[in-house]
């Protein structure tokens, strides 16, 4: 199991099964909830 921590909310992401995005800098991971929230903020 590969785990990363979302840089936005601190939630642990299981990168094997959960959707996630990588941030602008290396080692930045965003959980799907924060990705969706960010997209909604831009609209």
Tab-separated table of C-alpha atoms in Angstrom:
chain	number	residue	atom	x	y	z
A	1	UNK	CA	0.000	0.000	0.000
A	2	UNK	CA	1.382	3.386	-1.000
A	3	UNK	CA	0.327	6.301	1.160
A	4	UNK	CA	0.801	10.009	0.704
A	5	UNK	CA	-0.584	12.927	2.699
A	6	UNK	CA	-2.723	15.594	1.047
A	7	UNK	CA	-0.908	18.936	1.308
A	8	UNK	CA	-4.206	20.808	1.509
A	9	UNK	CA	-6.131	18.964	4.221
A	10	UNK	CA	-3.694	16.433	5.660
A	11	UNK	CA	-5.835	13.427	4.731
A	12	UNK	CA	-3.899	10.219	4.058
A	13	UNK	CA	-4.323	9.092	0.455
A	14	UNK	CA	-3.937	5.430	-0.528
A	15	UNK	CA	-2.408	6.059	-3.950
A	16	UNK	CA	-3.027	2.459	-5.044
A	17	UNK	CA	-6.822	2.754	-4.926
A	18	UNK	CA	-7.764	6.402	-4.403
A	19	UNK	CA	-7.805	9.129	-7.012
A	20	UNK	CA	-5.391	11.959	-6.393
A	21	UNK	CA	-3.485	14.678	-8.189
A	22	UNK	CA	0.100	15.791	-7.813
A	23	UNK	CA	0.777	19.434	-7.072
A	24	UNK	CA	3.057	21.897	-8.803
A	25	UNK	CA	6.106	20.914	-6.791
A	26	UNK	CA	7.534	17.446	-6.420
A	27	UNK	CA	6.118	15.473	-3.523
A	28	UNK	CA	2.873	17.439	-3.373
A	29	UNK	CA	-0.234	15.286	-3.326
A	30	UNK	CA	-3.852	16.422	-3.366
A	31	UNK	CA	-6.743	14.171	-2.374
A	32	UNK	CA	-9.653	14.125	-4.813
A	33	UNK	CA	-11.835	16.138	-2.400
A	34	UNK	CA	-9.391	19.050	-2.452
A	35	UNK	CA	-8.941	18.767	-6.223
A	36	UNK	CA	-12.700	19.020	-6.740
A	37	UNK	CA	-13.003	21.882	-4.238
A	38	UNK	CA	-10.216	23.765	-6.017
A	39	UNK	CA	-11.901	23.297	-9.399
A	40	UNK	CA	-15.193	24.541	-7.970
A	41	UNK	CA	-13.463	27.618	-6.525
A	42	UNK	CA	-12.156	28.594	-9.952
A	43	UNK	CA	-15.618	28.609	-11.565
